[in-house]
Every structure is written in C-alpha cells, then in structure tokens.
XYZ file of C-alpha atoms in Angstrom:
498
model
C -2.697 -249.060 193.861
C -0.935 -250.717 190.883
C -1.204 -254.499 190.191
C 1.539 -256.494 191.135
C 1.986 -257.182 187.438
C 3.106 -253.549 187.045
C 6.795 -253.708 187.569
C 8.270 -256.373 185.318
C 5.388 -255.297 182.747
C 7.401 -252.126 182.676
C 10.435 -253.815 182.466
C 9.458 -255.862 179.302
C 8.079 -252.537 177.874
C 11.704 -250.911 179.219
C 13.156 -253.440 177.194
C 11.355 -253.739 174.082
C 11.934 -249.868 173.692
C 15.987 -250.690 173.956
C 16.190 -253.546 171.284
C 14.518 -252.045 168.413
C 16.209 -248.564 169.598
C 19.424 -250.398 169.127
C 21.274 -249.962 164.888
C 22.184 -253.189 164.883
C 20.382 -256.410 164.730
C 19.648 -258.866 167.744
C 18.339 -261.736 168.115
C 18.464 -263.971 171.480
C 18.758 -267.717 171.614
C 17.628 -269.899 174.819
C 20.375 -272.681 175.261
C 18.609 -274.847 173.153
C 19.079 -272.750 170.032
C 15.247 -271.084 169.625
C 14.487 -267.337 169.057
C 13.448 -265.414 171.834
C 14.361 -261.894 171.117
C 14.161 -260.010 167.439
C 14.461 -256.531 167.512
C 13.499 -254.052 164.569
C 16.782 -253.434 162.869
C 17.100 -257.567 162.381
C 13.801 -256.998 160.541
C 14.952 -254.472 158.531
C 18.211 -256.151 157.874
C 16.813 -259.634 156.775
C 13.211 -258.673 156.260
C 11.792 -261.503 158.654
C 10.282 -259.564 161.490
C 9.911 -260.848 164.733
C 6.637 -262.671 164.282
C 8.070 -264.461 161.525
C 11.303 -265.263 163.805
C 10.489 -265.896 167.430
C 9.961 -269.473 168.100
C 12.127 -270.619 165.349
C 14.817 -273.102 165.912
C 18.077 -271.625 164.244
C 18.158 -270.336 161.019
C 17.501 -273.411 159.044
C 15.276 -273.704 156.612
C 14.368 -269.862 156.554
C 17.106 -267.581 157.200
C 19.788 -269.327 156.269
C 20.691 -272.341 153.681
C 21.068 -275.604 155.624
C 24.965 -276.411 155.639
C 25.237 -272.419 157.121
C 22.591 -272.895 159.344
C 24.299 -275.583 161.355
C 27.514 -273.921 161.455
C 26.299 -270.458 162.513
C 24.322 -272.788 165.262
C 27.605 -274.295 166.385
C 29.363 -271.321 166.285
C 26.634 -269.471 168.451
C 25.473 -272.092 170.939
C 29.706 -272.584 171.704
C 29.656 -269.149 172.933
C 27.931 -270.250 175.916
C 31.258 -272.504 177.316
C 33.296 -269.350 176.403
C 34.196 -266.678 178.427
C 33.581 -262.845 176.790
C 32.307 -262.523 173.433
C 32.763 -264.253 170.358
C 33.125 -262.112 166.422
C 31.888 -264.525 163.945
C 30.823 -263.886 160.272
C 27.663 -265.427 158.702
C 25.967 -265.665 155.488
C 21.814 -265.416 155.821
C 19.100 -265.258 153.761
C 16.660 -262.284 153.579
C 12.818 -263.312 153.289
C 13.574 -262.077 149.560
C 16.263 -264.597 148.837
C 19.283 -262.816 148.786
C 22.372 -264.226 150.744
C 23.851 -261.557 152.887
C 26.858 -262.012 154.711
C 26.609 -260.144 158.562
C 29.334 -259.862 161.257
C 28.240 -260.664 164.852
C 29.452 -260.177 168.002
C 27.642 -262.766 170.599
C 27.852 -263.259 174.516
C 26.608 -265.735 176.838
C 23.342 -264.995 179.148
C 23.420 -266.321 182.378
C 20.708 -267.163 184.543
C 20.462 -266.062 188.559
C 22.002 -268.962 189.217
C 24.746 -268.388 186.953
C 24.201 -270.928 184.902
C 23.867 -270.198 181.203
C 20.835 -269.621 179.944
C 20.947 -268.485 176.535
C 23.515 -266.619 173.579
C 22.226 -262.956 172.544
C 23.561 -261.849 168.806
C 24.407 -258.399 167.320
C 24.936 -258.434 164.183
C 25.068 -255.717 161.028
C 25.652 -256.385 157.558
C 29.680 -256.524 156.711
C 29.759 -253.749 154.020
C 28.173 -251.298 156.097
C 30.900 -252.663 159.149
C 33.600 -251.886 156.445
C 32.879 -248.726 155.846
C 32.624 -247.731 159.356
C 36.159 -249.528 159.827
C 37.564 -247.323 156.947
C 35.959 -243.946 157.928
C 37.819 -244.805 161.370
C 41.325 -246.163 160.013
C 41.028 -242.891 157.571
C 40.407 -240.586 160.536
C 43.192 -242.051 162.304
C 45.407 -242.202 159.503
C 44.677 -238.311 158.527
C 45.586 -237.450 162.347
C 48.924 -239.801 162.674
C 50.236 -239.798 158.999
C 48.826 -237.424 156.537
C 51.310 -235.156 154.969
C 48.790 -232.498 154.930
C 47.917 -230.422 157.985
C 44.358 -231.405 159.429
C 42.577 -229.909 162.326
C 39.289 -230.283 163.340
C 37.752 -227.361 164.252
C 34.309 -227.048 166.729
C 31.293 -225.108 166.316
C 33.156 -222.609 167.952
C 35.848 -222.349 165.976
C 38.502 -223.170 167.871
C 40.722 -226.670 166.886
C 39.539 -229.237 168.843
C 41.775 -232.458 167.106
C 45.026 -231.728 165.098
C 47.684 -233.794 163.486
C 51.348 -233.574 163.961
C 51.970 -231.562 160.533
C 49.029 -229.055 161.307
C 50.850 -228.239 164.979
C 54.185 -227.843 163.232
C 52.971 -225.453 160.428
C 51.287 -223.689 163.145
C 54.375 -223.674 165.165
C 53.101 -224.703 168.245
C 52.805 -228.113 170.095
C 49.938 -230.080 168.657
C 47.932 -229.845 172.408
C 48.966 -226.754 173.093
C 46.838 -225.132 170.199
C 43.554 -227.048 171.394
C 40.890 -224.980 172.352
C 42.400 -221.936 171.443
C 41.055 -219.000 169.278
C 42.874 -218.495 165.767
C 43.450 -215.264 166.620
C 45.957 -216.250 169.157
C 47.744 -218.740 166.197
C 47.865 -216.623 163.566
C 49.027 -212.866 163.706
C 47.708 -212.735 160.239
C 44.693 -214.421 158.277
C 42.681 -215.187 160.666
C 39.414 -212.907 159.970
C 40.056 -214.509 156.260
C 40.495 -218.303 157.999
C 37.093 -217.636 159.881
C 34.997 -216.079 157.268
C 35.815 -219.616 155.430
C 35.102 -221.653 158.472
C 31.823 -219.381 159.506
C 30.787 -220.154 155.504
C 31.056 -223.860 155.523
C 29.042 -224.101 158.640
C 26.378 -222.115 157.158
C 26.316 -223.597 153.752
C 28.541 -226.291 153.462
C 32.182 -227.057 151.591
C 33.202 -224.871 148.499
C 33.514 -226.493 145.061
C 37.019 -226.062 145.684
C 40.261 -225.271 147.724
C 41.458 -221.638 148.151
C 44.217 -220.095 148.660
C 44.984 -218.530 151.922
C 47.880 -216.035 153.063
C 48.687 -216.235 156.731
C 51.197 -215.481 159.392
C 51.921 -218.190 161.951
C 52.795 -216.564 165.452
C 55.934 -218.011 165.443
C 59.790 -216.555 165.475
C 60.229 -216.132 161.778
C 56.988 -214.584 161.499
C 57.103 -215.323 157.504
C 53.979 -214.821 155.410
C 52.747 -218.331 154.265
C 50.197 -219.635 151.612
C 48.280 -222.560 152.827
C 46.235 -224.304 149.977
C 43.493 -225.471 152.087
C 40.072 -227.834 151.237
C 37.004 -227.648 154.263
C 34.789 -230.337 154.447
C 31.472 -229.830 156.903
C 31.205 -232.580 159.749
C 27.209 -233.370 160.902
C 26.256 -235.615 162.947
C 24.368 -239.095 161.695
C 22.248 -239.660 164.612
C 19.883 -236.615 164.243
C 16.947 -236.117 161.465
C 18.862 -233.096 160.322
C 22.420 -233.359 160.269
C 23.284 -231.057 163.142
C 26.791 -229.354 162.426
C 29.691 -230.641 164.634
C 32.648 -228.389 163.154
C 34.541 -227.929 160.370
C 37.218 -230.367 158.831
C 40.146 -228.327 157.416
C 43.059 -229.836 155.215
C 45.804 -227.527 154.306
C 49.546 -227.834 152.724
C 51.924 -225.210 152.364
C 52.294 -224.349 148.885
C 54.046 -220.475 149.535
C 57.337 -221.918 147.310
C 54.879 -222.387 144.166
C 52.813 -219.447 144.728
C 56.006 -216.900 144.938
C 57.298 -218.639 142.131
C 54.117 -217.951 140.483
C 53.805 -213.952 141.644
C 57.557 -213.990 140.514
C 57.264 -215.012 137.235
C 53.936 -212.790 136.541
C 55.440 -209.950 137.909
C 58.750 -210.048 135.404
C 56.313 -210.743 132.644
C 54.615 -207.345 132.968
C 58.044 -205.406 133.955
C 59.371 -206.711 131.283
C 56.106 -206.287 129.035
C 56.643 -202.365 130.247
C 60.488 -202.023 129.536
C 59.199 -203.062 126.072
C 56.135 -201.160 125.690
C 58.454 -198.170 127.119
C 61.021 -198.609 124.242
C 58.482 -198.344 121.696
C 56.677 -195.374 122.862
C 60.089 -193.715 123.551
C 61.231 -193.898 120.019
C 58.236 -192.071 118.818
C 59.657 -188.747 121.100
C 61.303 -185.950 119.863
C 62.528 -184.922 123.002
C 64.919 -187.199 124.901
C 63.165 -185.618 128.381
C 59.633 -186.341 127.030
C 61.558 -190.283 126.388
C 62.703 -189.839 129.894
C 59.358 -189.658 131.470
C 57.604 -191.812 129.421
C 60.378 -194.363 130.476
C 59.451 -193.137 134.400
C 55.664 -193.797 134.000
C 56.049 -196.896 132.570
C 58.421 -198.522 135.265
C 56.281 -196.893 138.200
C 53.140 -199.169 137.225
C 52.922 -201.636 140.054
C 56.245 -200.455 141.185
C 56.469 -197.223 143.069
C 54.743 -194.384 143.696
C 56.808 -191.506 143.032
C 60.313 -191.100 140.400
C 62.678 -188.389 140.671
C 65.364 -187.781 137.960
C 68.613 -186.184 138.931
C 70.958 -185.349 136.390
C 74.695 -183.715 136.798
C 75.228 -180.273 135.884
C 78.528 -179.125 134.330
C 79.768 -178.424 137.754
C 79.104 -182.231 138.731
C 75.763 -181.316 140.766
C 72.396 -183.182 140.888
C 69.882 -181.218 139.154
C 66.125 -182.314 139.103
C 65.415 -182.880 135.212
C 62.195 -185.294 135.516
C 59.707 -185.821 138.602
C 56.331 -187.267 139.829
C 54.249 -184.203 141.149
C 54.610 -183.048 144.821
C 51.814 -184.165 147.155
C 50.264 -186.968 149.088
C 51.498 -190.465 148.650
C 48.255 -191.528 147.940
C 47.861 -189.536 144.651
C 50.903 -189.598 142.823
C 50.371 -188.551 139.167
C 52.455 -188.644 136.282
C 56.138 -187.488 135.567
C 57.108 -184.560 134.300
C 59.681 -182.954 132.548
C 61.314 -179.808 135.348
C 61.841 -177.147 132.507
C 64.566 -174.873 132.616
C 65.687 -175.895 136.385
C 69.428 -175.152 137.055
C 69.098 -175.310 141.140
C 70.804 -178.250 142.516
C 69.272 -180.600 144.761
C 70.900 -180.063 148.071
C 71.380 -183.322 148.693
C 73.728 -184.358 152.025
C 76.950 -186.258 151.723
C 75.166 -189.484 152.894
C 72.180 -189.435 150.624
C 71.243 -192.551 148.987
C 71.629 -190.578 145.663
C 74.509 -189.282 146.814
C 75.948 -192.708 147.639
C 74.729 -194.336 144.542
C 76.561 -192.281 142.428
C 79.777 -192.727 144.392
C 79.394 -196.612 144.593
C 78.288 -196.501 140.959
C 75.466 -199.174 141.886
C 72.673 -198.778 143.825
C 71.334 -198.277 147.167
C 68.168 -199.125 149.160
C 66.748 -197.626 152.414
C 63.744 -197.904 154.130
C 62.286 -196.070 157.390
C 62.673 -198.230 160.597
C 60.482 -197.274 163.483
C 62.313 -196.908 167.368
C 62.331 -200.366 168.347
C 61.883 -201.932 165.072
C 58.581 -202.159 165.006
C 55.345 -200.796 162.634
C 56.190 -197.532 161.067
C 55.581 -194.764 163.927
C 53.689 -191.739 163.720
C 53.065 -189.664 159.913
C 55.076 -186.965 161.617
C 57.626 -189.504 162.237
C 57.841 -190.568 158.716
C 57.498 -187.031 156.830
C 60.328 -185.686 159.113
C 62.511 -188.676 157.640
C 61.458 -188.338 154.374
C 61.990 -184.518 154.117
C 65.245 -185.154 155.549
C 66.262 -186.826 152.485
C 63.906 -183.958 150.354
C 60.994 -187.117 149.602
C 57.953 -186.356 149.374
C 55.824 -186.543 152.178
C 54.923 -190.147 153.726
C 57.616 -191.981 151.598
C 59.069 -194.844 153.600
C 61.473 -196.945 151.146
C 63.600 -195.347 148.840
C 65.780 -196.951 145.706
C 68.582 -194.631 144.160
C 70.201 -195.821 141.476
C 73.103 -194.315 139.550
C 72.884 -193.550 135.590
C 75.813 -194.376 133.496
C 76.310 -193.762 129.818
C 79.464 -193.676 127.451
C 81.538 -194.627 130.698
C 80.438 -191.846 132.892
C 77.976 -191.175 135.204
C 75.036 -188.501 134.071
C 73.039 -188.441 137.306
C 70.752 -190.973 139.144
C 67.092 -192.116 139.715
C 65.047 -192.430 142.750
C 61.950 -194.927 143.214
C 59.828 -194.091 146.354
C 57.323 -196.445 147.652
C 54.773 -195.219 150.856
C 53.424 -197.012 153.940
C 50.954 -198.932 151.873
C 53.895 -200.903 149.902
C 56.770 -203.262 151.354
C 60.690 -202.502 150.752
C 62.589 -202.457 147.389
C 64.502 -206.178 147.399
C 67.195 -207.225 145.008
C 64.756 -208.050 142.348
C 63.285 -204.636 142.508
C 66.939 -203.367 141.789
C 67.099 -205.420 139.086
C 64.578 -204.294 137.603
C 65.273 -200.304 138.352
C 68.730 -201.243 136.935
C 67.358 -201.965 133.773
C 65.139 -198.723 133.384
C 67.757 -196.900 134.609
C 70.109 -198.136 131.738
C 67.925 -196.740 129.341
C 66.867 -193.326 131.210
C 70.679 -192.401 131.297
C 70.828 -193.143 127.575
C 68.048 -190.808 126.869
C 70.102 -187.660 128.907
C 73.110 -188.444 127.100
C 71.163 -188.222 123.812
C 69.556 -185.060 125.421
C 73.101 -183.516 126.252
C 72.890 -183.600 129.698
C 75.180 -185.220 132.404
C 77.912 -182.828 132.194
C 80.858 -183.124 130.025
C 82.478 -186.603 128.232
C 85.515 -187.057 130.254
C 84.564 -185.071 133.207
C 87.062 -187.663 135.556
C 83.845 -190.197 136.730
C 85.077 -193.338 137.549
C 84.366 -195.805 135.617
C 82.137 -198.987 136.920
C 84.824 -201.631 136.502
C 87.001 -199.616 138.976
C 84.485 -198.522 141.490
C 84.430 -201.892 143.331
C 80.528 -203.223 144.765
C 78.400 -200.966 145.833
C 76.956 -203.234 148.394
C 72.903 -202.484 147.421
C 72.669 -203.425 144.049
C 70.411 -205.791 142.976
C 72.061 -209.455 144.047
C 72.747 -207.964 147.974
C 69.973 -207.845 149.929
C 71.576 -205.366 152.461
C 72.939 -201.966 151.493
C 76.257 -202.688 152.597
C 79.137 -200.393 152.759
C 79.956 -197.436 155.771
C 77.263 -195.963 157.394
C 76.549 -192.499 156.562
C 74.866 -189.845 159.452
C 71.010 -188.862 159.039
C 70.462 -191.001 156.053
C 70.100 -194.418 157.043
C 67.321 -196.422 158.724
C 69.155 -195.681 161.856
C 68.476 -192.373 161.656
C 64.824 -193.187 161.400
C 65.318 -195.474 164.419
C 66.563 -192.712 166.597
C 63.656 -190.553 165.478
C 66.582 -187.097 164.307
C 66.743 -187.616 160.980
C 69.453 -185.349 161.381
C 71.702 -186.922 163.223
C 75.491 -186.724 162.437
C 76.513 -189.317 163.796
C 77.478 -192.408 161.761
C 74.435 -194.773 160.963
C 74.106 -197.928 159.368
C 74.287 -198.164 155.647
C 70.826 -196.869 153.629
C-alpha cells in the first residue's frame, strides 16, 4: 500500500520534470516577491542555478543591478492586479557579470481560493526572440509576397505550403495543388524535379541553383525554365535533425535562357556558313562545293539534305543527297553523278511549291487528332508520299535563285527525335541556300539564262519563308499536314498549306 505522501510527491516530481523540460526560463514569485520556482534553462540562461536562486527576494543585489531590480519587481508583482499576461523586457545580470537583456511573458497564480498567490515568469534572451520573430516574418513574407515561387514540399514529396506566385506558375489554384504528386502538375520535368528533391533529402542543398525545363499542365502547355535554389528543412527539437521536406524557390527565367540558346545557336550557324565558304573555295568542282555547303548546314540542323536542280526541260533533278536509310544514321552528302531522271515530284510538293512561290515552305507530319506522331508506318507512308526518306516528319524546301532565275531547290528533313523547322530555321536555310544555288550556276546547271522564271520581286510572298510562322497560301492535296491527319497521304482533296 503506498504512503499517503505518494500522490503529491509525484506531482512535485511531475512537475519538476516539466520546468526544466521547458526552452525557456522560469522562475516563480510568491506575492511577496521571493523565488520559489527556477527551472534549468534560467540556469543556463543567467548561470545562477536554482540553489543559488530560490529563496531570494527579487533580483537585487545578484541578478540584476539595483535601479533594474526594483523596476522589474514592480513590473512583475503588478501582474498580479492584471488580468492575462503581461510582455515586459528586462536587463539581468549573469553570475559572470554580463548584463543581458530577456523578454518575459508573466501571469498571475491564483490560489484555491482565487486569490492571488504568486507571478510565474518566462523569459528567453531577446536576440534569440528576434531571430525566431524574423525566421517567422520571413516565412510569412516568402508565402504572401515573394516574387519568387516557393513551395514547401513533405517528405513525401508532394507540396504541402505554396505561395501565390508558385500556384500561378503552376497554373493551378494555390490549395488545389496541396497534397498532390508532381506528376499530376507537371506533364514534363517531373522525374528531373524529384531526382533534385529525393537528393537534397539525402544529402542536403546543392552549392547552387539549376536550371530546370518543365511543362506546367496547363492550356498553353509551353516548355518553361524555372531557375530554382532547394534548401533542406530539419527539425530543431531532435538530436539529429530529422528531415521535414524540402524548401524549393524557383523564378521563371525561360525569356533569358531562349535568348541565350538563340544567340549560341546563330553563333555556330553562322560560324558554319563561314567555315563552309572557306572550305568551298578550295573545290574544284562546284558539286563537291555543293555538298560541302550541305554538310556543313546539317550540323545541329537536320538530318538529311536533298538537292534538286532544274533540267533544261524545267524538271527537278537530284544533283546532291544525304544517303538513303534510317533516320537515325544519316551520313554525309553526296554528289548523284550522271543522274538525268527527274524527281517525280506531285503538283503540291513542298519543293514543288517553293519553287512556284519563290520562297520557302515548311511542313511537318500531324498525327489524327493532333496528337504525338502515330505509328512508324504512319509516318514512312507520309514521308514516301512526298519521296523522304523513311521516318522523316518535318520537311523545309526552299527555292534556289541565281542571276534572276530559279536553278532548283533544297530540302532539310528533320525525324521524330527533332521539333519543326520555325522561321529562324528558314532563315538560316535561306542563307545556305543562297550560296548552294550560286555554286550550280557556277557548275552550269539550272537550265538555261532566260528560261521565263519569274523573277522574286514579282512572285508576291510565299507565305513560309522565314518571318511567317505558318506556310500560308492554298492548300495543296496529299502534301500537307492534313494529309498526314487523315492518315492517305494520297488524298486529292485540297489540304491545308505544307
């Protein structure tokens, strides 16, 4: 049978255990202003420990210089006439000497009367209440103002807190996306997004930010680069910092990065049109100039070149081309030697059209419904359709003029692996092309001078040259991406433009 001391023995032991459990300091007062209660971090705070306290009256003439110790005494014992509690700051004295200034929050005790009894005191030192304060205000300021995206993302990795700017780049509502795997936010990036999250929780922030490409599942469905920083978020109550998630901080910085891709990628086309005009002049043979000037535009460009160049009858004839065979392995051009078969090319191929525009022309394989490009079957019945080589999916014809006349054309083919031909990529074929149809005039082909071409200030716009990003002008049957769309790429019937 336990003594009848047991219970409030328990208590007292109950109670020690919670005050020097607690991070901040307390002390109690009885309402005549004398210690009762000093728990451990008030020790460690001040250095007097609770032997050294209890039993004191106030602070004076120990913990605090005399002219503080009376006001902190009025300040504290007043709490007890005052309903709730009362946020005072005081300057102390550490058994060392040193004045430290503390914030405290104190309350009145009452007795079971309800009478008051006493004043108990928290307190901490002000510097380390600061910087709690700040790492709050900043947390609230990143999630209300910051002009980055931030989300918080759990152990899980799913977003558990986001800000307004994060929601909108994501393009969804900023509680919507709470709890919800990346996956389902981004239709592209997110095995990339993850394997940086998954990283930072294993071994904690990179040096750095990176650079990350990703499609929002939103409307537009636009690629975007998202310059993003990770910091690693522990918690501070365990021995070892257990991991709560992963901060992430991210702007969109997709203008400056295409700028950048933009300008690197004219600097080497236009580092090849040079290169090309050197190693040209060194050729005998204007057809050898010709597909030196072919290899050195398809670098980074396309995969396979054909050059077409008019007989005397006005006909296409294939003068230089990429070998036949997978898209995967293209190899070098080459010079077709003594071919004088046209290329039967329909009355709405892109060549075809290109020459009578006198511009150029872009077309690219649509899948039924608009979707990913269907089947191989699919594709290599499109491209032989328009006598490509096998798994070719954009094409860009472009006609050749020299001495006012037009000599043939050129045709860049890029596979599934590559995106379309856009109006820089014209450009850019534009200028090769200018200086592949100088090379067959030099070599004497094209047909004859004066053989009744128009000339290009009299043709009007082709519609697909390099400043339209739509091919533009009537439709023409089989040819188009319509044709691709209805799956008979030999369909007569009038299809959009190529």
């Amino acid at each position: 049978m336990q003594p009848s001391d047991a219970q409030p023995r328990s208590d007292e032991q109950l109670l020690a255990a919670l005050l020097d459990g607690m991070e901040a300091g307390l002390c109690a007062f009885d309402r005549d202003g004398v210690i009762t209660h000093w728990n451990a971090e008030a020790a460690r705070i001040l250095g007097w420990s609770a032997d050294d306290a209890i039993g004191k009256h106030g602070f004076e003439g120990w913990a605090a210089r005399s002219a503080d110790a009376r006001e902190a005494e009025r300040r504290l014992l007043a709490v007890m006439d005052a309903p709730g509690r009362q946020v005072n700051e005081f300057a102390l004295l550490t058994k060392d000497g040193r004045r430290v200034l503390v914030r405290t929050q104190a309350a009145a005790v009452s007795s079971a009367s309800g009478e008051p009894a006493g004043v108990y005191c928290a307190f901490s030192e002000v510097h380390a209440q600061i910087d709690l304060e700040r790492s709050i205000a900043l947390s609230e300021a990143l999630f209300a103002d910051a002009t980055w995206g931030v989300v918080l993302i759990d152990a899980d990795l799913r977003p558990a807190v986001a800000n307004d700017r994060a929601a909108k780049m994501l393009a969804t509502g900023r509680d919507a996306l709470l709890g919800r795997p990346l996956g389902d936010l981004l239709s592209q990036g997110a095995e990339e997004l993850e394997s940086a999250l998954q990283h930072v929780l294993a071994e904690g922030a990179p040096p750095g930010v990176s650079d990350l490409w990703v499609k929002p599942r939103s409307e537009s469905g636009a690629r975007r680069c998202w310059r993003s920083g990770f910091v690693r978020l522990g918690s501070p109550l365990g021995e070892e910092p257990v991991p709560l998630g992963v901060g992430w901080l991210f702007s969109d910085v997709t203008r400056q990065k295409t700028a950048e891709q933009q300008s690197a990628q004219v600097r080497f086309r236009y580092q090849q049109l040079h290169r090309a005009d050197r190693a040209a002049g060194e050729c005998e043979d204007p057809l050898e100039a010709v597909a030196l000037h072919m290899d050195f535009a398809l670098a980074g460009f396309a995969d396979h070149a054909l050059v077409d160049a008019l007989d005397e009858a006005g006909r296409p004839v294939r003068v230089v081309a990429t070998p036949e065979g997978e898209q995967a392995a293209p190899g070098p051009c080459q010079p077709v030697e003594g071919n004088t078969i046209p290329v039967g090319y329909g009355a709405g191929h892109p060549v075809v059209q290109a020459m009578e525009r006198l511009g150029t022309v872009r077309t690219t394989f649509t899948a039924p419904g608009g979707g990913e490009p269907g089947p191989r079957a699919r594709i290599d019945a499109w491209a032989a359709a328009r006598l490509w080589p096998a798994g070719t999916v954009h094409g860009l014809s472009v006609v050749l003029r020299s001495r006012a006349r037009t000599v043939g054309a050129v045709t860049f083919l890029r596979g599934t692996g590559r995106r379309p031909f856009d109006p820089a990529d014209a450009a850019y074929a534009e200028d090769v092309a200018a200086r592949v149809a100088t090379a067959l005039d030099l070599a004497g082909l094209g047909g004859p001078v004066g053989d009744g071409s128009r000339h290009a200030d009299d043709a009007g716009d082709g519609g697909g040259g390099a400043g339209d990003p739509t091919d533009g002008g009537p439709g023409f049957g089989g040819y188009g991406a319509g044709g691709g769309d209805r799956g008979d790429p030999t369909d007569g019937g009038p299809g959009p433009g190529a």
